[in-house]
mmCIF file of C-alpha atoms and ligand atoms in Angstrom:
data_model
loop_
_atom_site.group_PDB
_atom_site.id
_atom_site.type_symbol
_atom_site.label_atom_id
_atom_site.label_comp_id
_atom_site.label_asym_id
_atom_site.label_seq_id
_atom_site.Cartn_x
_atom_site.Cartn_y
_atom_site.Cartn_z
ATOM 1 C CA MET A 1 37.697 8.844 -1.104
ATOM 2 C CA ALA A 2 35.256 11.765 -2.005
ATOM 3 C CA ARG A 3 32.444 9.119 -2.608
ATOM 4 C CA TRP A 4 32.681 7.708 0.914
ATOM 5 C CA ARG A 5 30.234 10.442 2.188
ATOM 6 C CA THR A 6 27.895 10.119 5.197
ATOM 7 C CA ASP A 7 24.490 11.580 4.926
ATOM 8 C CA GLU A 8 23.746 11.326 8.453
ATOM 9 C CA PRO A 9 26.049 11.109 11.711
ATOM 10 C CA GLU A 10 26.681 7.780 13.308
ATOM 11 C CA GLY A 11 23.769 6.961 15.659
ATOM 12 C CA ALA A 12 20.995 8.321 13.530
ATOM 13 C CA VAL A 13 18.759 5.693 13.138
ATOM 14 C CA THR A 14 17.017 4.947 9.478
ATOM 15 C CA ASP A 15 13.356 5.689 9.837
ATOM 16 C CA GLU A 16 11.087 4.181 7.103
ATOM 17 C CA ARG A 17 8.984 7.199 7.469
ATOM 18 C CA LEU A 18 11.753 9.288 6.508
ATOM 19 C CA TRP A 19 12.563 6.995 3.455
ATOM 20 C CA LEU A 20 9.029 7.255 2.334
ATOM 21 C CA ALA A 21 8.917 11.143 2.839
ATOM 22 C CA ARG A 22 11.889 11.429 0.799
ATOM 23 C CA ARG A 23 10.636 9.267 -1.885
ATOM 24 C CA GLU A 24 7.289 11.512 -1.905
ATOM 25 C CA PHE A 25 9.599 14.630 -2.082
ATOM 26 C CA LEU A 26 11.530 13.302 -4.884
ATOM 27 C CA ARG A 27 8.441 12.175 -6.727
ATOM 28 C CA LEU A 28 6.557 15.752 -6.351
ATOM 29 C CA GLY A 29 9.717 17.432 -7.064
ATOM 30 C CA ALA A 30 10.442 15.410 -10.170
ATOM 31 C CA ALA A 31 7.011 16.135 -11.101
ATOM 32 C CA GLY A 32 7.371 19.871 -10.318
ATOM 33 C CA ALA A 33 10.463 20.034 -12.431
ATOM 34 C CA LEU A 34 8.778 18.646 -15.597
ATOM 35 C CA GLY A 35 5.757 20.299 -15.051
ATOM 36 C CA LEU A 36 4.122 16.784 -15.260
ATOM 37 C CA ALA A 37 1.835 14.783 -13.049
ATOM 38 C CA LEU A 38 3.471 11.352 -12.426
ATOM 39 C CA PRO A 39 1.380 8.236 -11.825
ATOM 40 C CA ARG A 40 1.220 7.059 -8.280
ATOM 41 C CA PRO A 41 3.547 3.940 -7.462
ATOM 42 C CA SER A 42 2.024 0.672 -8.632
ATOM 43 C CA ALA A 43 0.227 -1.550 -5.903
ATOM 44 C CA ALA A 44 3.598 -3.569 -6.159
ATOM 45 C CA ASP A 45 5.119 -0.491 -4.700
ATOM 46 C CA ASP A 46 3.056 0.014 -1.719
ATOM 47 C CA GLY A 47 6.466 0.216 0.112
ATOM 48 C CA PRO A 48 8.800 -1.777 2.204
ATOM 49 C CA THR A 49 7.909 -4.816 4.149
ATOM 50 C CA GLY A 50 8.892 -7.201 6.433
ATOM 51 C CA ALA A 51 10.754 -6.828 9.946
ATOM 52 C CA VAL A 52 12.584 -3.616 10.561
ATOM 53 C CA LEU A 53 16.430 -3.725 11.090
ATOM 54 C CA PRO A 54 18.558 -1.674 13.762
ATOM 55 C CA VAL A 55 20.500 0.398 11.036
ATOM 56 C CA THR A 56 22.791 2.998 12.765
ATOM 57 C CA ARG A 57 24.426 4.769 9.880
ATOM 58 C CA ARG A 58 23.344 5.779 6.292
ATOM 59 C CA VAL A 59 25.992 6.224 3.655
ATOM 60 C CA ASP A 60 24.905 7.393 0.046
ATOM 61 C CA LEU A 61 27.132 5.925 -2.653
ATOM 62 C CA ALA A 62 24.944 6.656 -5.589
ATOM 63 C CA GLY A 63 25.557 10.186 -5.984
ATOM 64 C CA GLY A 64 22.154 11.217 -4.495
ATOM 65 C CA GLU A 65 19.929 9.359 -7.213
ATOM 66 C CA ARG A 66 16.364 8.628 -6.124
ATOM 67 C CA PRO A 67 16.306 4.692 -5.354
ATOM 68 C CA THR A 68 14.624 2.120 -7.392
ATOM 69 C CA PRO A 69 11.290 1.667 -5.974
ATOM 70 C CA TRP A 70 11.051 -1.361 -3.442
ATOM 71 C CA GLY A 71 8.343 -3.086 -5.748
ATOM 72 C CA ALA A 72 10.709 -3.188 -8.710
ATOM 73 C CA ILE A 73 13.758 -4.188 -6.564
ATOM 74 C CA THR A 74 11.598 -7.129 -5.146
ATOM 75 C CA THR A 75 9.903 -8.299 -8.434
ATOM 76 C CA TYR A 76 12.439 -7.917 -10.966
ATOM 77 C CA ASN A 77 15.249 -10.544 -9.775
ATOM 78 C CA ASN A 78 17.675 -13.009 -10.950
ATOM 79 C CA PHE A 79 17.745 -15.905 -8.710
ATOM 80 C CA TYR A 80 17.783 -19.030 -11.132
ATOM 81 C CA GLU A 81 17.124 -21.342 -7.887
ATOM 82 C CA LEU A 82 13.896 -20.089 -7.925
ATOM 83 C CA GLY A 83 13.099 -19.749 -11.533
ATOM 84 C CA THR A 84 14.452 -18.134 -14.784
ATOM 85 C CA ASP A 85 12.022 -15.381 -15.432
ATOM 86 C CA LYS A 86 12.440 -12.056 -13.750
ATOM 87 C CA GLU A 87 9.097 -12.511 -11.887
ATOM 88 C CA ASP A 88 9.526 -16.077 -10.431
ATOM 89 C CA PRO A 89 11.961 -15.264 -7.815
ATOM 90 C CA ALA A 90 9.237 -13.345 -5.999
ATOM 91 C CA ARG A 91 6.744 -15.869 -6.866
ATOM 92 C CA ASN A 92 8.623 -18.701 -5.723
ATOM 93 C CA ALA A 93 10.374 -17.496 -2.739
ATOM 94 C CA GLY A 94 7.580 -18.377 -0.246
ATOM 95 C CA GLY A 95 9.449 -21.557 0.395
ATOM 96 C CA LEU A 96 12.894 -20.375 1.491
ATOM 97 C CA ARG A 97 13.130 -20.322 5.226
ATOM 98 C CA PRO A 98 15.759 -17.569 5.954
ATOM 99 C CA ARG A 99 15.697 -18.167 9.874
ATOM 100 C CA PRO A 100 17.132 -19.756 11.545
ATOM 101 C CA TRP A 101 20.352 -19.701 9.256
ATOM 102 C CA THR A 102 24.196 -20.042 9.913
ATOM 103 C CA LEU A 103 27.128 -18.883 8.069
ATOM 104 C CA THR A 104 30.238 -21.149 8.339
ATOM 105 C CA VAL A 105 33.565 -19.571 7.685
ATOM 106 C CA ASP A 106 36.410 -21.883 7.246
ATOM 107 C CA GLY A 107 39.489 -22.988 5.312
ATOM 108 C CA GLU A 108 42.668 -20.747 5.459
ATOM 109 C CA VAL A 109 41.720 -19.078 8.732
ATOM 110 C CA HIS A 110 42.984 -18.921 12.445
ATOM 111 C CA ARG A 111 39.517 -18.761 13.735
ATOM 112 C CA PRO A 112 37.118 -21.133 11.578
ATOM 113 C CA LEU A 113 33.313 -20.324 12.853
ATOM 114 C CA THR A 114 29.932 -21.149 12.397
ATOM 115 C CA LEU A 115 27.489 -18.252 13.311
ATOM 116 C CA ASP A 116 23.633 -17.590 13.324
ATOM 117 C CA VAL A 117 23.167 -14.569 11.052
ATOM 118 C CA ASP A 118 21.513 -12.606 13.790
ATOM 119 C CA GLU A 119 24.438 -13.029 16.080
ATOM 120 C CA LEU A 120 26.892 -11.622 12.827
ATOM 121 C CA ILE A 121 24.086 -8.744 12.696
ATOM 122 C CA ARG A 122 24.455 -8.046 16.690
ATOM 123 C CA ARG A 123 28.230 -8.377 16.258
ATOM 124 C CA PHE A 124 29.018 -6.155 13.506
ATOM 125 C CA GLY A 125 25.913 -3.515 13.677
ATOM 126 C CA LEU A 126 24.186 -2.478 10.455
ATOM 127 C CA GLU A 127 24.495 0.345 8.112
ATOM 128 C CA GLU A 128 22.355 1.213 4.928
ATOM 129 C CA ARG A 129 24.356 1.769 1.847
ATOM 130 C CA ILE A 130 22.998 3.141 -1.280
ATOM 131 C CA TYR A 131 24.642 1.541 -4.342
ATOM 132 C CA ARG A 132 24.131 1.410 -8.114
ATOM 133 C CA MET A 133 23.665 -2.011 -9.102
ATOM 134 C CA ARG A 134 24.555 -3.186 -12.636
ATOM 135 C CA CYS A 135 23.684 -6.377 -14.338
ATOM 136 C CA VAL A 136 25.668 -7.884 -17.039
ATOM 137 C CA GLU A 137 22.147 -7.935 -19.091
ATOM 138 C CA ALA A 138 22.397 -4.136 -19.348
ATOM 139 C CA TRP A 139 19.687 -3.025 -16.793
ATOM 140 C CA SER A 140 20.684 -1.084 -13.545
ATOM 141 C CA MET A 141 18.922 0.088 -10.324
ATOM 142 C CA VAL A 142 19.973 2.085 -7.116
ATOM 143 C CA ILE A 143 19.398 0.172 -4.025
ATOM 144 C CA PRO A 144 19.371 1.068 -0.513
ATOM 145 C CA TRP A 145 21.134 -2.105 1.133
ATOM 146 C CA VAL A 146 21.612 -2.574 4.578
ATOM 147 C CA GLY A 147 24.243 -4.828 5.695
ATOM 148 C CA PHE A 148 27.875 -4.702 7.216
ATOM 149 C CA PRO A 149 31.397 -4.596 5.345
ATOM 150 C CA LEU A 150 32.677 -8.100 4.421
ATOM 151 C CA ALA A 151 36.084 -7.022 5.683
ATOM 152 C CA ALA A 152 34.688 -7.177 8.921
ATOM 153 C CA LEU A 153 33.757 -10.891 8.738
ATOM 154 C CA VAL A 154 37.279 -11.304 7.096
ATOM 155 C CA ARG A 155 39.066 -9.682 10.193
ATOM 156 C CA LEU A 156 37.028 -12.002 12.504
ATOM 157 C CA ALA A 157 38.033 -15.179 10.744
ATOM 158 C CA GLU A 158 41.822 -14.005 10.530
ATOM 159 C CA PRO A 159 42.813 -15.193 7.433
ATOM 160 C CA THR A 160 46.526 -17.326 7.282
ATOM 161 C CA SER A 161 48.993 -15.841 5.066
ATOM 162 C CA ARG A 162 48.218 -18.765 2.522
ATOM 163 C CA ALA A 163 44.707 -16.992 2.009
ATOM 164 C CA ARG A 164 44.388 -15.112 -1.575
ATOM 165 C CA PHE A 165 40.728 -15.792 -2.473
ATOM 166 C CA VAL A 166 37.487 -15.980 -0.738
ATOM 167 C CA ALA A 167 34.801 -18.433 -1.934
ATOM 168 C CA PHE A 168 31.071 -18.107 -1.455
ATOM 169 C CA ARG A 169 28.831 -21.071 -1.480
ATOM 170 C CA THR A 170 25.106 -20.668 -1.537
ATOM 171 C CA LEU A 171 22.221 -22.846 -0.316
ATOM 172 C CA LEU A 172 21.581 -26.215 -1.935
ATOM 173 C CA ASP A 173 18.298 -27.291 -1.027
ATOM 174 C CA PRO A 174 15.749 -28.156 -3.818
ATOM 175 C CA GLY A 175 13.105 -28.454 -1.290
ATOM 176 C CA GLN A 176 13.526 -24.839 -0.572
ATOM 177 C CA LEU A 177 15.085 -23.633 -3.881
ATOM 178 C CA PRO A 178 12.754 -25.417 -6.435
ATOM 179 C CA GLY A 179 14.729 -24.294 -9.437
ATOM 180 C CA GLN A 180 17.621 -26.714 -8.419
ATOM 181 C CA ARG A 181 15.448 -29.504 -9.536
ATOM 182 C CA ARG A 182 16.504 -28.484 -13.028
ATOM 183 C CA ALA A 183 20.150 -28.390 -14.080
ATOM 184 C CA VAL A 184 20.201 -24.877 -15.049
ATOM 185 C CA LEU A 185 23.372 -24.176 -13.394
ATOM 186 C CA ASP A 186 25.637 -26.613 -11.632
ATOM 187 C CA TRP A 187 24.401 -25.970 -7.881
ATOM 188 C CA PRO A 188 24.775 -24.851 -5.643
ATOM 189 C CA TYR A 189 25.387 -21.220 -7.013
ATOM 190 C CA VAL A 190 29.186 -20.063 -6.129
ATOM 191 C CA GLU A 191 31.118 -17.249 -6.498
ATOM 192 C CA GLY A 192 34.572 -15.915 -5.387
ATOM 193 C CA LEU A 193 36.729 -12.725 -4.798
ATOM 194 C CA ARG A 194 40.372 -12.101 -4.634
ATOM 195 C CA ILE A 195 41.075 -11.362 -0.806
ATOM 196 C CA ASP A 196 42.087 -7.740 -1.536
ATOM 197 C CA GLU A 197 38.985 -7.210 -3.043
ATOM 198 C CA ALA A 198 36.964 -8.822 -0.249
ATOM 199 C CA VAL A 199 38.348 -6.429 2.232
ATOM 200 C CA HIS A 200 37.787 -3.184 -0.030
ATOM 201 C CA PRO A 201 35.428 -1.121 2.224
ATOM 202 C CA LEU A 202 32.876 -1.086 -0.531
ATOM 203 C CA ALA A 203 32.336 -4.992 -0.626
ATOM 204 C CA LEU A 204 29.275 -5.648 1.241
ATOM 205 C CA LEU A 205 27.251 -8.590 3.259
ATOM 206 C CA ALA A 206 23.880 -7.489 2.861
ATOM 207 C CA VAL A 207 20.987 -8.605 4.848
ATOM 208 C CA GLY A 208 18.274 -6.181 4.018
ATOM 209 C CA LEU A 209 16.653 -3.558 1.721
ATOM 210 C CA TYR A 210 14.950 -0.005 2.407
ATOM 211 C CA GLY A 211 15.733 -0.902 6.136
ATOM 212 C CA ARG A 212 13.881 -4.274 6.230
ATOM 213 C CA VAL A 213 14.993 -7.759 6.363
ATOM 214 C CA LEU A 214 15.921 -8.898 2.788
ATOM 215 C CA PRO A 215 13.257 -10.733 0.976
ATOM 216 C CA GLY A 216 13.777 -14.146 -0.108
ATOM 217 C CA GLN A 217 13.958 -13.163 -3.835
ATOM 218 C CA ASP A 218 16.979 -10.706 -3.129
ATOM 219 C CA GLY A 219 19.005 -13.388 -1.296
ATOM 220 C CA ALA A 220 17.725 -13.476 2.286
ATOM 221 C CA PRO A 221 19.101 -13.838 4.581
ATOM 222 C CA ILE A 222 22.400 -12.961 3.492
ATOM 223 C CA ARG A 223 24.152 -12.005 0.415
ATOM 224 C CA LEU A 224 27.148 -10.113 -1.399
ATOM 225 C CA VAL A 225 27.047 -6.901 -2.751
ATOM 226 C CA VAL A 226 30.142 -5.623 -4.846
ATOM 227 C CA PRO A 227 29.025 -2.591 -6.539
ATOM 228 C CA TRP A 228 31.703 -2.301 -9.076
ATOM 229 C CA LYS A 229 30.786 -5.507 -10.315
ATOM 230 C CA TYR A 230 28.087 -7.038 -12.496
ATOM 231 C CA GLY A 231 25.474 -8.376 -10.399
ATOM 232 C CA PHE A 232 26.366 -12.144 -11.183
ATOM 233 C CA LYS A 233 29.121 -11.439 -8.423
ATOM 234 C CA GLY A 234 26.401 -10.979 -6.033
ATOM 235 C CA ALA A 235 25.611 -14.276 -4.319
ATOM 236 C CA LYS A 236 22.403 -14.991 -2.907
ATOM 237 C CA SER A 237 21.422 -16.872 0.185
ATOM 238 C CA ILE A 238 24.998 -17.680 1.255
ATOM 239 C CA VAL A 239 25.962 -20.514 3.616
ATOM 240 C CA ARG A 240 29.613 -20.847 3.477
ATOM 241 C CA VAL A 241 32.670 -18.358 2.926
ATOM 242 C CA SER A 242 35.787 -20.192 2.576
ATOM 243 C CA PHE A 243 39.366 -18.633 2.309
ATOM 244 C CA VAL A 244 41.512 -20.266 -0.218
ATOM 245 C CA GLU A 245 44.836 -20.328 -1.815
ATOM 246 C CA ARG A 246 43.665 -20.974 -5.271
ATOM 247 C CA GLN A 247 41.141 -19.229 -7.589
ATOM 248 C CA PRO A 248 37.895 -20.713 -6.872
ATOM 249 C CA PRO A 249 35.168 -21.668 -9.762
ATOM 250 C CA THR A 250 32.550 -19.227 -10.243
ATOM 251 C CA SER A 251 28.976 -20.606 -11.482
ATOM 252 C CA TRP A 252 28.722 -18.509 -14.444
ATOM 253 C CA SER A 253 32.106 -18.819 -15.679
ATOM 254 C CA ARG A 254 32.175 -22.504 -15.389
ATOM 255 C CA LEU A 255 28.948 -22.904 -17.394
ATOM 256 C CA ALA A 256 30.341 -20.246 -20.092
ATOM 257 C CA PRO A 257 34.042 -19.224 -19.563
ATOM 258 C CA SER A 258 33.993 -17.402 -22.965
ATOM 259 C CA GLU A 259 31.247 -15.018 -21.660
ATOM 260 C CA TYR A 260 31.879 -14.769 -17.892
ATOM 261 C CA GLY A 261 35.304 -14.232 -16.108
ATOM 262 C CA PHE A 262 36.268 -14.279 -12.614
ATOM 263 C CA TYR A 263 36.326 -10.548 -12.225
ATOM 264 C CA GLY A 264 33.148 -9.553 -13.591
ATOM 265 C CA ASN A 265 34.196 -5.656 -13.107
ATOM 266 C CA VAL A 266 31.859 -3.134 -14.842
ATOM 267 C CA ASN A 267 33.411 -2.155 -18.183
ATOM 268 C CA PRO A 268 31.643 -0.360 -20.802
ATOM 269 C CA ALA A 269 34.530 -0.994 -23.375
ATOM 270 C CA VAL A 270 34.310 -4.915 -23.319
ATOM 271 C CA ASP A 271 31.061 -6.356 -24.516
ATOM 272 C CA HIS A 272 29.411 -9.451 -23.886
ATOM 273 C CA PRO A 273 28.456 -11.625 -26.678
ATOM 274 C CA ARG A 274 24.740 -10.507 -26.118
ATOM 275 C CA TRP A 275 24.854 -7.479 -24.543
ATOM 276 C CA SER A 276 26.577 -4.192 -25.430
ATOM 277 C CA GLN A 277 28.128 -2.916 -22.293
ATOM 278 C CA ALA A 278 28.200 0.457 -23.527
ATOM 279 C CA ARG A 279 24.963 1.677 -22.131
ATOM 280 C CA GLU A 280 22.572 0.762 -19.610
ATOM 281 C CA ARG A 281 18.946 1.119 -18.886
ATOM 282 C CA ARG A 282 18.242 2.081 -15.289
ATOM 283 C CA ILE A 283 15.064 0.425 -14.457
ATOM 284 C CA GLY A 284 12.350 3.038 -14.523
ATOM 285 C CA GLU A 285 13.923 5.047 -17.033
ATOM 286 C CA PHE A 286 13.277 5.155 -20.658
ATOM 287 C CA PHE A 287 16.633 6.433 -22.197
ATOM 288 C CA ARG A 288 19.658 4.321 -21.889
ATOM 289 C CA ARG A 289 22.572 5.997 -20.131
ATOM 290 C CA PRO A 290 26.290 5.568 -20.515
ATOM 291 C CA THR A 291 27.765 2.879 -18.570
ATOM 292 C CA LEU A 292 30.566 3.989 -16.086
ATOM 293 C CA PRO A 293 33.712 2.115 -15.521
ATOM 294 C CA PHE A 294 33.594 0.014 -12.243
ATOM 295 C CA ASN A 295 29.943 1.341 -12.362
ATOM 296 C CA GLY A 296 31.172 4.544 -11.239
ATOM 297 C CA TYR A 297 33.514 3.118 -8.284
ATOM 298 C CA GLY A 298 36.762 3.980 -10.012
ATOM 299 C CA GLU A 299 38.368 4.107 -6.467
ATOM 300 C CA VAL A 300 38.713 0.558 -6.999
ATOM 301 C CA ALA A 301 40.965 1.071 -10.312
ATOM 302 C CA PRO A 302 44.347 0.436 -8.091
ATOM 303 C CA LEU A 303 43.267 -3.218 -7.275
ATOM 304 C CA TYR A 304 43.464 -4.020 -11.078
ATOM 305 C CA ALA A 305 46.682 -2.270 -12.007
ATOM 306 C CA GLY A 306 48.925 -4.432 -14.083
ATOM 307 C CA LEU A 307 45.966 -6.631 -15.392
ATOM 308 C CA ASP A 308 44.958 -6.751 -19.037
ATOM 309 C CA PRO A 309 41.728 -4.389 -18.973
ATOM 310 C CA ARG A 310 40.096 -7.014 -21.329
ATOM 311 C CA SER A 311 40.615 -10.013 -18.333
ATOM 312 C CA LEU A 312 38.726 -8.142 -16.157
ATOM 313 C CA TYR A 313 35.370 -9.101 -17.768
HETATM 314 N N1 MTE B 1 22.681 -15.524 -6.566
HETATM 315 C C1 MTE B 1 22.148 -16.852 -6.600
HETATM 316 N N2 MTE B 1 22.268 -17.738 -5.641
HETATM 317 N N3 MTE B 1 21.435 -17.468 -7.700
HETATM 318 C C2 MTE B 1 21.309 -16.688 -8.552
HETATM 319 O O1 MTE B 1 20.932 -16.962 -9.681
HETATM 320 N N4 MTE B 1 21.944 -14.413 -9.734
HETATM 321 C C3 MTE B 1 22.814 -13.374 -9.956
HETATM 322 C C4 MTE B 1 22.844 -12.629 -8.385
HETATM 323 N N5 MTE B 1 23.145 -13.651 -7.465
HETATM 324 C C5 MTE B 1 21.821 -15.362 -8.802
HETATM 325 C C6 MTE B 1 22.512 -14.705 -7.862
HETATM 326 C C7 MTE B 1 22.618 -12.318 -11.017
HETATM 327 S S1 MTE B 1 22.818 -12.963 -12.509
HETATM 328 C C8 MTE B 1 22.286 -11.165 -10.450
HETATM 329 S S2 MTE B 1 22.506 -9.892 -11.728
HETATM 330 C C9 MTE B 1 21.832 -10.551 -9.177
HETATM 331 O O2 MTE B 1 22.089 -11.857 -8.225
HETATM 332 C C10 MTE B 1 20.628 -10.144 -9.171
HETATM 333 O O3 MTE B 1 20.075 -9.579 -7.871
HETATM 334 P P1 MTE B 1 18.981 -9.036 -7.643
HETATM 335 O O4 MTE B 1 17.891 -10.117 -8.053
HETATM 336 O O5 MTE B 1 18.777 -8.875 -6.115
HETATM 337 O O6 MTE B 1 18.988 -7.521 -8.509
#
């Protein structure tokens, strides 16, 4: 897989100064190339905050594109349990208590387990993965996630031969997630993957951003990231991962089955009733750019051989 390119040797530790220096270099570089003076980043983009995570490896899977600034990734969010406007999650995340936090793995597995998130981090180690992120609302970002492969958790749990799908359940607690007091969705937010999707090396459980612990609004302390799928597949604040025989229900397809499918693969050829998927707006850019099939991660296409491409939505 040509895309599976490591920027730094194993063992190199991500250093925030390196990030900031790279961002500054890119900012000045772009300005120089255009002969323009770019504005300094806004106050919301003062830079990453929160505890530093021990990242040991860095992989760029966004083709060297400049990551979207921290300020945008953490203030333009979809997390309906914290409000339905884009700015609501950042405003309302203060009540979410991401530590201590346990993740339960159960269902069709030989080793059901309940582990503290920090124990999972110690066990699997952390890498930084820069991925494109594409929302079904036709906006996109480039995000430097920190996490570990979902496949590592699958291996640890040892699924039985009956396990065909993985169901993700997120926190149900209106005290911490005030948006759950309104029946916008059928809470808790749930998502699912086929097991072969779950063990694909691109599927990630993220616990951080820009080398720091994940802010509440981005799905603290642990969320799913599946870069070839629309963002709604990326369940935030996960508490349970269950291995099941049948395709599990997913929040958005349960609410509007004609608008959202189980797969949610990024597909420029299949429009959503409200959003053409042919083009997308990268946050921070003016012109729209063409949407890439599978969000540019075409190596996953063999997973869907034989399926009607329209059913991939
Ligand atoms: N997870 C939970 N628990 N609740 C949500 O409302 N929204 C989804 C997904 N995960 C959502 C969620 C949607 S629609 C998108 S596009 C992404 O989170 C947004 O992730 P971001 O805010 O980190 O960009």
